Coordinates of C-alpha atoms in Angstrom, one line a residue:
Chain A
M1 CA 147.0 89.8 84.6
Q2 CA 145.5 92.3 86.9
A3 CA 142.5 92.7 84.7
T4 CA 142.0 88.9 84.7
R5 CA 142.0 89.0 88.5
W6 CA 139.4 91.7 88.7
F7 CA 137.4 89.8 86.2
L8 CA 137.6 86.6 88.3
T9 CA 136.6 88.6 91.4
F10 CA 133.5 90.0 90.0
A11 CA 132.6 87.2 87.7
L12 CA 132.7 84.7 90.6
G13 CA 130.6 86.9 92.8
G14 CA 128.2 87.6 90.1
A15 CA 127.8 84.0 88.9
L16 CA 127.4 82.7 92.4
A17 CA 125.0 85.5 93.2
A18 CA 122.9 84.6 90.2
C19 CA 122.5 81.2 91.7
A20 CA 121.1 82.8 94.9
T21 CA 118.5 85.1 93.5
P22 CA 115.4 85.6 95.6
G23 CA 112.9 82.8 95.2
A24 CA 115.5 80.4 93.9
Q25 CA 116.8 77.6 96.1
P26 CA 120.0 79.0 97.3
S27 CA 121.6 75.7 98.1
A28 CA 121.0 72.1 98.1
V29 CA 123.2 72.0 101.2
P30 CA 121.4 72.2 104.5
S31 CA 122.7 74.8 106.8
P32 CA 123.0 73.6 110.4
V33 CA 120.9 76.6 111.5
P34 CA 118.9 79.1 109.6
S35 CA 121.4 81.2 107.7
A36 CA 121.4 84.9 106.9
S37 CA 120.1 85.9 103.5
P38 CA 122.6 85.1 100.7
S39 CA 124.6 88.2 99.8
A40 CA 124.8 89.1 96.1
A41 CA 128.0 91.0 96.6
P42 CA 131.3 89.3 95.9
A43 CA 133.3 88.5 99.0
A44 CA 136.5 90.5 99.4
N45 CA 138.6 87.3 99.1
D46 CA 137.0 85.8 96.0
S47 CA 140.0 86.6 93.8
E48 CA 142.4 85.1 96.4
G49 CA 140.2 82.1 97.0
C50 CA 139.9 81.3 93.3
E51 CA 143.7 81.6 92.8
H52 CA 144.5 79.3 95.6
M53 CA 141.8 76.8 94.6
L54 CA 143.3 76.7 91.1
E55 CA 147.0 76.9 91.9
G56 CA 147.4 75.8 95.5
P57 CA 149.8 75.2 97.1
A58 CA 148.0 72.1 97.9
V59 CA 148.1 70.0 101.1
A60 CA 146.5 66.5 101.2
V61 CA 144.6 65.6 104.4
K62 CA 142.4 62.6 105.4
A63 CA 139.3 63.7 107.3
A64 CA 138.5 62.2 110.7
A65 CA 135.1 60.5 111.1
K66 CA 132.4 62.9 112.2
G67 CA 132.4 63.2 115.9
A68 CA 136.1 62.1 116.3
L69 CA 137.1 65.6 117.0
A70 CA 140.3 64.8 118.7
E71 CA 141.6 63.1 115.6
A72 CA 140.5 65.8 113.2
P73 CA 143.4 67.0 111.0
K74 CA 144.1 70.7 110.7
V75 CA 143.3 72.9 107.8
G76 CA 144.4 76.5 107.9
E77 CA 143.6 80.0 106.8
D78 CA 147.2 80.1 105.4
H79 CA 146.8 80.6 101.7
H80 CA 146.8 76.9 100.9
R81 CA 144.3 74.6 99.2
Y82 CA 143.5 71.5 101.3
D83 CA 142.5 68.4 99.4
I84 CA 140.4 66.5 101.8
A85 CA 139.7 62.7 101.5
L86 CA 136.4 61.8 103.1
G87 CA 135.7 58.5 104.8
G88 CA 132.7 56.2 104.9
T89 CA 131.0 54.1 102.3
A90 CA 130.1 54.7 98.7
G91 CA 127.4 57.4 98.4
K92 CA 127.8 58.4 102.0
Y93 CA 131.3 59.9 102.3
E94 CA 131.8 62.3 105.2
G95 CA 134.3 63.6 107.6
T96 CA 135.6 66.4 109.8
V97 CA 138.6 68.7 109.8
R98 CA 139.8 71.2 112.4
L99 CA 140.3 74.9 111.8
E100 CA 142.2 77.1 114.3
S101 CA 141.0 80.7 113.8
A102 CA 143.6 83.3 114.7
E103 CA 141.3 86.3 114.5
A104 CA 137.7 87.3 115.3
A105 CA 136.5 88.0 111.8
D106 CA 134.3 86.8 109.0
H107 CA 136.1 83.9 107.3
T108 CA 135.3 82.8 103.8
V109 CA 135.3 79.1 103.0
Y110 CA 135.5 78.0 99.4
L111 CA 134.6 74.4 98.4
S112 CA 135.5 72.7 95.1
K113 CA 132.4 70.6 95.2
N114 CA 128.9 71.1 96.3
V115 CA 128.8 68.7 99.3
P116 CA 126.8 69.2 102.5
F117 CA 128.9 71.5 104.7
A118 CA 128.6 72.8 108.3
V119 CA 130.7 74.6 110.8
R120 CA 130.7 74.1 114.6
D121 CA 132.6 74.9 117.7
A122 CA 132.5 73.4 121.2
K123 CA 129.1 74.8 121.9
G124 CA 127.4 73.7 118.7
A125 CA 126.7 74.8 115.1
V126 CA 127.8 78.2 113.8
A127 CA 125.4 80.0 111.5
F128 CA 126.6 81.1 108.1
K129 CA 126.6 84.8 107.4
S130 CA 126.0 84.0 103.8
Q131 CA 126.2 81.0 101.5
L132 CA 126.3 81.0 97.7
V133 CA 126.3 77.7 95.9
G134 CA 126.4 76.9 92.2
A135 CA 128.5 77.0 89.1
S136 CA 130.8 80.0 88.9
S137 CA 133.2 81.4 86.4
C138 CA 136.0 80.3 88.8
S139 CA 136.0 76.8 87.4
A140 CA 137.4 75.3 90.6
I141 CA 134.8 76.7 93.1
S142 CA 131.3 75.4 93.5
A143 CA 130.4 77.0 96.8
R144 CA 131.3 79.9 99.0
Y145 CA 130.4 80.3 102.7
V146 CA 131.0 83.3 104.9
V147 CA 131.2 82.4 108.5
P148 CA 131.7 84.7 111.5
L149 CA 134.4 83.1 113.7
G150 CA 136.1 84.1 116.9
V151 CA 139.6 83.2 118.0
G152 CA 139.7 79.5 118.7
V153 CA 139.0 76.0 117.5
Y154 CA 136.3 75.1 115.0
F155 CA 135.3 72.0 113.1
L156 CA 134.3 71.8 109.5
D157 CA 131.9 68.9 108.7
F158 CA 131.5 67.5 105.2
G159 CA 128.9 65.0 103.9
P160 CA 127.3 62.7 103.7
A161 CA 128.0 63.0 100.0
S162 CA 128.5 60.9 96.9
E163 CA 131.9 62.7 96.4
Q164 CA 134.8 61.1 98.1
N165 CA 137.1 64.2 97.9
V166 CA 136.6 67.9 98.3
S167 CA 139.1 70.7 98.2
V168 CA 138.8 73.7 100.6
V169 CA 140.4 77.1 100.8
V170 CA 139.8 79.3 103.9
E171 CA 140.5 83.0 103.8
G172 CA 140.4 85.3 106.8
A173 CA 138.6 88.6 106.4
E174 CA 140.3 91.9 105.7
E175 CA 138.5 93.6 108.5
A176 CA 138.3 91.9 111.9
H177 CA 135.4 92.3 114.2
D178 CA 135.2 91.8 117.9
D179 CA 133.2 88.9 119.3
Chain B
M1 CA 209.4 140.7 116.4
N2 CA 207.0 142.1 114.0
R3 CA 208.4 139.8 111.3
V4 CA 207.9 136.8 113.6
R5 CA 204.3 137.8 114.2
A6 CA 203.7 138.4 110.5
G7 CA 205.2 134.9 109.8
W8 CA 202.8 133.3 112.2
G9 CA 199.9 135.2 110.8
L10 CA 200.8 133.9 107.3
V11 CA 201.0 130.3 108.6
G12 CA 197.6 130.8 110.2
C13 CA 196.1 132.1 107.1
L14 CA 197.5 129.2 105.1
A15 CA 196.3 126.7 107.6
L16 CA 192.8 128.2 107.5
A17 CA 192.8 128.1 103.7
L18 CA 193.9 124.5 103.7
G19 CA 191.2 123.6 106.1
V20 CA 188.6 125.3 103.9
L21 CA 189.9 123.4 100.9
V22 CA 189.8 120.1 102.7
G23 CA 186.3 120.9 103.8
C24 CA 185.3 121.5 100.2
T25 CA 186.7 118.3 99.0
L26 CA 185.2 115.7 101.3
G27 CA 185.0 112.4 99.7
P28 CA 183.9 108.9 100.5
G29 CA 184.7 108.0 104.1
Q30 CA 184.1 111.5 105.4
A31 CA 181.1 112.4 107.6
F32 CA 178.2 113.8 105.6
A33 CA 175.4 113.6 108.2
T34 CA 174.9 113.0 111.9
L35 CA 172.7 110.3 113.4
V36 CA 170.5 111.3 116.2
P37 CA 169.5 108.5 118.6
G38 CA 165.7 108.4 119.1
T39 CA 163.8 105.8 121.1
L40 CA 162.7 102.2 120.7
E41 CA 159.3 101.1 121.8
A42 CA 157.4 97.8 122.1
T43 CA 153.7 97.5 122.5
L44 CA 151.2 94.7 123.0
S45 CA 147.7 95.3 122.0
L46 CA 145.2 92.4 122.2
P47 CA 141.9 92.8 120.4
A48 CA 138.7 91.9 122.3
G49 CA 138.6 88.5 120.5
R50 CA 141.9 87.6 122.0
L51 CA 140.9 88.2 125.6
E52 CA 138.8 85.9 127.8
D53 CA 138.5 86.5 131.5
G54 CA 141.7 88.5 131.4
A55 CA 143.6 85.7 129.7
W56 CA 145.3 85.7 126.3
K57 CA 143.3 83.4 124.1
T58 CA 145.1 81.2 121.6
S59 CA 143.9 80.0 118.2
N60 CA 144.1 76.4 119.3
G61 CA 141.9 76.6 122.4
Y62 CA 144.1 77.6 125.3
L63 CA 144.1 80.5 127.7
V64 CA 147.4 82.0 128.7
R65 CA 147.9 84.1 131.8
L66 CA 151.3 85.8 132.1
E67 CA 152.7 86.5 135.5
D68 CA 154.5 89.7 134.6
G69 CA 153.7 90.4 130.9
L70 CA 155.8 89.4 128.0
G71 CA 159.5 90.2 128.8
V72 CA 161.3 92.0 126.0
T73 CA 165.0 92.2 125.9
A74 CA 166.5 94.8 123.6
G75 CA 169.6 93.5 121.8
K76 CA 171.8 95.2 119.2
L77 CA 170.2 97.7 116.8
A78 CA 172.0 98.2 113.5
L79 CA 171.5 100.7 110.7
L80 CA 172.4 98.8 107.5
A81 CA 173.6 99.6 104.1
P82 CA 173.4 97.3 101.1
G83 CA 176.4 94.9 101.1
S84 CA 179.3 95.5 98.8
A85 CA 178.3 92.6 96.6
A86 CA 174.8 94.1 96.3
K87 CA 175.6 97.7 95.5
A88 CA 174.9 97.3 91.8
G89 CA 171.7 95.5 92.5
S90 CA 170.6 92.2 91.0
G91 CA 169.6 93.9 87.8
E92 CA 166.2 92.2 88.1
T93 CA 163.1 94.4 87.9
F94 CA 160.1 93.4 89.9
D95 CA 157.2 92.3 87.7
P96 CA 154.1 90.8 89.6
A97 CA 153.4 88.7 86.5
K98 CA 156.8 87.1 86.7
P99 CA 157.7 87.0 90.5
P100 CA 161.3 86.3 91.5
A101 CA 162.4 83.0 92.9
G102 CA 160.8 82.2 96.2
Y103 CA 157.6 84.2 95.4
S104 CA 154.3 83.3 93.7
L105 CA 150.7 84.3 93.2
C106 CA 151.3 88.0 93.1
H107 CA 148.1 90.1 93.3
N108 CA 146.4 92.8 95.2
G109 CA 149.7 94.4 96.1
H110 CA 151.3 91.4 97.6
C111 CA 153.0 88.1 96.7
H112 CA 153.1 84.8 98.5
R113 CA 156.5 83.8 99.8
A114 CA 157.5 80.2 99.8
D115 CA 157.1 80.1 103.6
G116 CA 153.5 81.3 103.4
A117 CA 154.1 85.0 104.3
L118 CA 152.5 87.8 102.4
V119 CA 155.0 90.3 101.2
D120 CA 154.2 93.7 99.7
Y121 CA 155.3 94.5 96.1
A122 CA 157.4 97.5 97.5
D123 CA 159.4 95.2 99.8
I124 CA 160.2 92.7 97.0
A125 CA 161.2 95.5 94.7
A126 CA 163.5 96.9 97.4
E127 CA 164.9 93.5 97.9
L128 CA 165.7 93.1 94.2
A129 CA 167.1 96.7 94.0
S130 CA 169.5 95.9 96.9
G131 CA 170.8 92.8 95.2
G132 CA 168.3 90.2 96.4
A133 CA 167.9 88.3 99.6
A134 CA 171.2 86.5 99.3
S135 CA 173.3 89.7 99.6
A136 CA 174.7 90.5 103.1
P137 CA 173.9 94.0 104.3
R138 CA 176.7 96.0 105.9
E139 CA 176.4 97.5 109.4
V140 CA 176.9 101.2 109.3
V141 CA 176.2 102.1 112.9
T142 CA 175.2 99.8 115.8
F143 CA 173.7 100.7 119.1
A144 CA 173.4 98.9 122.5
P145 CA 169.9 99.9 123.7
Q146 CA 169.4 100.6 127.4
P147 CA 168.2 99.1 129.7
K148 CA 169.7 95.7 129.0
S149 CA 167.4 93.7 131.2
A150 CA 164.1 92.4 130.0
Q151 CA 161.3 94.9 130.2
P152 CA 157.8 93.5 130.9
V153 CA 155.1 94.4 128.3
A154 CA 151.6 93.5 129.6
P155 CA 148.6 93.4 127.3
G156 CA 147.7 97.0 126.6
G157 CA 151.1 98.1 127.9
Q158 CA 154.4 99.2 126.4
A159 CA 158.1 99.5 127.1
S160 CA 160.7 101.8 125.8
W161 CA 164.5 102.0 125.4
T162 CA 167.1 104.6 124.6
L163 CA 169.4 103.6 121.8
G164 CA 172.5 103.7 124.0
E165 CA 176.1 103.9 122.8
A166 CA 176.8 104.1 119.1
S167 CA 179.6 102.2 117.4
P168 CA 181.7 103.4 115.7
G169 CA 179.9 106.8 116.2
L170 CA 177.1 109.0 115.1
L171 CA 178.7 110.5 112.0
L172 CA 177.5 109.0 108.8
D173 CA 179.6 108.5 105.7
R174 CA 178.4 109.4 102.2
G175 CA 176.4 106.6 100.7
S176 CA 173.0 104.9 101.1
V177 CA 171.5 103.2 104.0
S178 CA 168.6 100.8 103.5
Q179 CA 167.4 99.0 106.5
T180 CA 167.4 98.9 110.3
R181 CA 167.7 95.6 112.1
W182 CA 166.8 95.0 115.8
N183 CA 167.7 91.8 117.7
V184 CA 165.1 91.2 120.3
G185 CA 164.8 88.5 123.0
F186 CA 161.6 87.4 124.7
E187 CA 160.8 85.6 128.0
A188 CA 157.8 84.9 130.0
R189 CA 156.4 82.8 132.8
G190 CA 152.7 82.1 133.3
Q191 CA 149.9 79.6 133.4
V192 CA 148.1 77.8 130.6
T193 CA 144.6 76.3 130.8
P194 CA 142.5 74.5 128.1
E195 CA 139.2 75.8 126.9
A196 CA 136.4 73.3 127.5
G197 CA 135.5 71.1 124.5
T198 CA 138.3 72.0 122.1
A199 CA 141.6 71.5 124.0
S200 CA 143.0 69.3 126.7
L201 CA 145.9 69.4 129.1
S202 CA 147.2 66.8 131.5
G203 CA 146.7 68.4 135.0
G204 CA 144.1 70.9 133.8
A205 CA 146.3 74.0 134.4
R206 CA 150.1 74.1 134.0
T207 CA 152.8 76.6 134.7
F208 CA 155.2 77.3 131.9
R209 CA 158.2 79.5 131.0
F210 CA 160.5 80.3 128.1
Q211 CA 163.4 82.4 127.3
L212 CA 164.6 83.4 123.8
A213 CA 167.9 85.3 123.5
P214 CA 168.2 88.4 121.3
A215 CA 170.5 86.3 119.1
D216 CA 167.6 84.0 118.2
L217 CA 165.4 86.6 116.5
S218 CA 166.0 89.8 114.6
F219 CA 163.5 92.2 112.9
I220 CA 164.5 94.0 109.7
G221 CA 162.6 97.1 108.5
R222 CA 163.2 99.5 105.6
T223 CA 164.8 102.9 106.4
P224 CA 166.1 104.0 103.0
A225 CA 168.0 107.2 102.8
M226 CA 170.8 108.7 100.7
I227 CA 173.5 110.3 102.8
D228 CA 175.1 113.1 100.8
R229 CA 175.4 116.8 100.8
T230 CA 172.2 117.4 98.9
E231 CA 170.1 115.8 101.7
S232 CA 169.6 116.5 105.4
A233 CA 172.4 116.9 107.9
Y234 CA 170.7 115.0 110.6
Y235 CA 168.8 111.7 110.8
I236 CA 166.7 110.7 113.8
L237 CA 166.6 106.9 114.2
S238 CA 163.7 105.4 116.1
G239 CA 161.6 102.2 116.0
M240 CA 158.3 100.7 117.1
L241 CA 157.7 96.9 117.6
R242 CA 154.1 95.8 117.8
L243 CA 154.2 92.4 119.4
S244 CA 152.3 89.6 117.6
V245 CA 149.0 88.6 119.1
R246 CA 149.8 85.1 117.8
A247 CA 152.7 84.6 120.1
F248 CA 151.2 81.5 121.8
D249 CA 149.2 80.1 118.9
G250 CA 149.9 76.5 117.7
L251 CA 151.9 75.4 120.7
D252 CA 151.2 71.7 121.4
W253 CA 150.6 72.1 125.1
A254 CA 148.9 68.6 125.4
R255 CA 152.1 66.9 124.1
L256 CA 154.3 68.9 126.4
A257 CA 152.2 68.3 129.4
A258 CA 152.0 64.5 128.7
A259 CA 155.8 64.3 128.3
Q260 CA 156.3 66.3 131.5
P261 CA 153.6 65.3 133.9
E262 CA 154.9 67.5 136.8
G263 CA 156.8 70.8 137.2
V264 CA 157.1 73.8 135.1
L265 CA 156.8 73.3 131.3
D266 CA 160.0 74.7 129.7
L267 CA 159.1 75.7 126.2
T268 CA 162.7 76.7 125.4
A269 CA 163.9 73.2 126.1
D270 CA 161.4 71.7 123.6
A271 CA 162.7 72.2 120.0
A272 CA 159.3 72.2 118.4
S273 CA 157.9 74.7 120.9
K274 CA 160.9 77.0 120.6
E275 CA 160.5 76.9 116.8
T276 CA 156.8 77.7 117.1
L277 CA 157.4 80.6 119.5
L278 CA 160.1 82.1 117.2
A279 CA 157.9 81.8 114.1
N280 CA 155.0 83.4 116.0
L281 CA 157.0 86.2 117.5
A282 CA 158.6 86.9 114.1
Q283 CA 155.2 88.0 112.9
S284 CA 155.5 91.1 115.2
D285 CA 155.3 94.3 113.3
W286 CA 158.7 96.2 113.3
Q287 CA 158.5 99.8 112.0
P288 CA 161.8 101.6 112.2
T289 CA 162.0 105.2 111.1
L290 CA 164.9 107.3 109.9
K291 CA 163.6 110.8 109.9
A292 CA 165.5 113.6 108.2
A293 CA 166.1 116.9 109.9
A294 CA 167.8 120.0 108.6
A295 CA 169.0 121.1 112.1
A296 CA 170.0 119.3 115.2
P297 CA 166.8 118.5 117.2

């Protein structure tokens, strides 16, 4: 069991890193602002993220329309998988959810599908520290984003995408930093 | 006269011998060690990310300013032994691959409890060894910490208490002790304001208050020790409570303010707010210690 988890950790990092080799297109997803170079190293939470993406526990939420921040439902960094239903029309599904960050730290966001993704706060877009997108050995994860967040409210934007649903797992970092 | 003296001398010797024999045959129910009262402390340390303009920043976009710190009331402290129904243990051995009921996803040294908490392997194993969570622990010694009134703990500050009077006393019977429980109350009064862009509040800035009795919240930490003649004669009991930086996270200030347009917002009177406060404060880190000593300190 333990060996399987170590395998998942490194295999996920390795496979995602392989999709982000220099010269290759790291992602079809536009970052809201220029992002840092993709990191080849597996994130500390990959094993945890994979397990929750595969096994939940799951919470279903319906995303608010982009811009309707007051109506955005909450997702949490609480060891759950959030199954998000996007709104809009066929081929252009999109939506926004709210994340309340309890610590100033790098957070890792795992997506089940490769849909356009961005993070913002009240002041604007938040740059990703790294982003790795592509097929991985963790069958349920298609993209991993590491985002430096402070304590407070953030909004996760999805789409426009052809996919009507996307699942998300958010993991806080093991080492907090001061912002 | 000499015969009388000799007789009393004989009685004295017999009494002494009897005393020695009794001392050599102490059984269950007799004192085998002495508890030494230490101190209790509570600290509040906010990382830089939790501070903004001197205010306590919450995860949902509010700034909290306390008038006199977070008031901490020390309730009963109890040294616990496994309950009688649990002495034999549940017979279940902890296996991360097959977590016990109420736990799942065991890995990296912890399991996920049904309520979302992360619990260390060691704590689950200890729980199983003591008969599982359903068994009621037995109070061995209780203390009434002093002072009784709420002590303010400001960010970066601390408060301390003496353990106070012990009941039934400081002498420990032979047997095992496993945990130390501390009932703690909390209270505060302050002002809350919303951060621009992510939170809102009717009136812009509101005064609030709350008061949670020690009966509402208890912290339990592990202090395992076997009290018998082969171990130490003295045990020093102390404890440290690191207050949760998440105390004010997740409170629905906007709803409270809308429901009560004027006056002081009473979080205790609102069931959902009280529940949130209790859940947040329960995340405080309680570290009791039962330190063995060969001689009286």
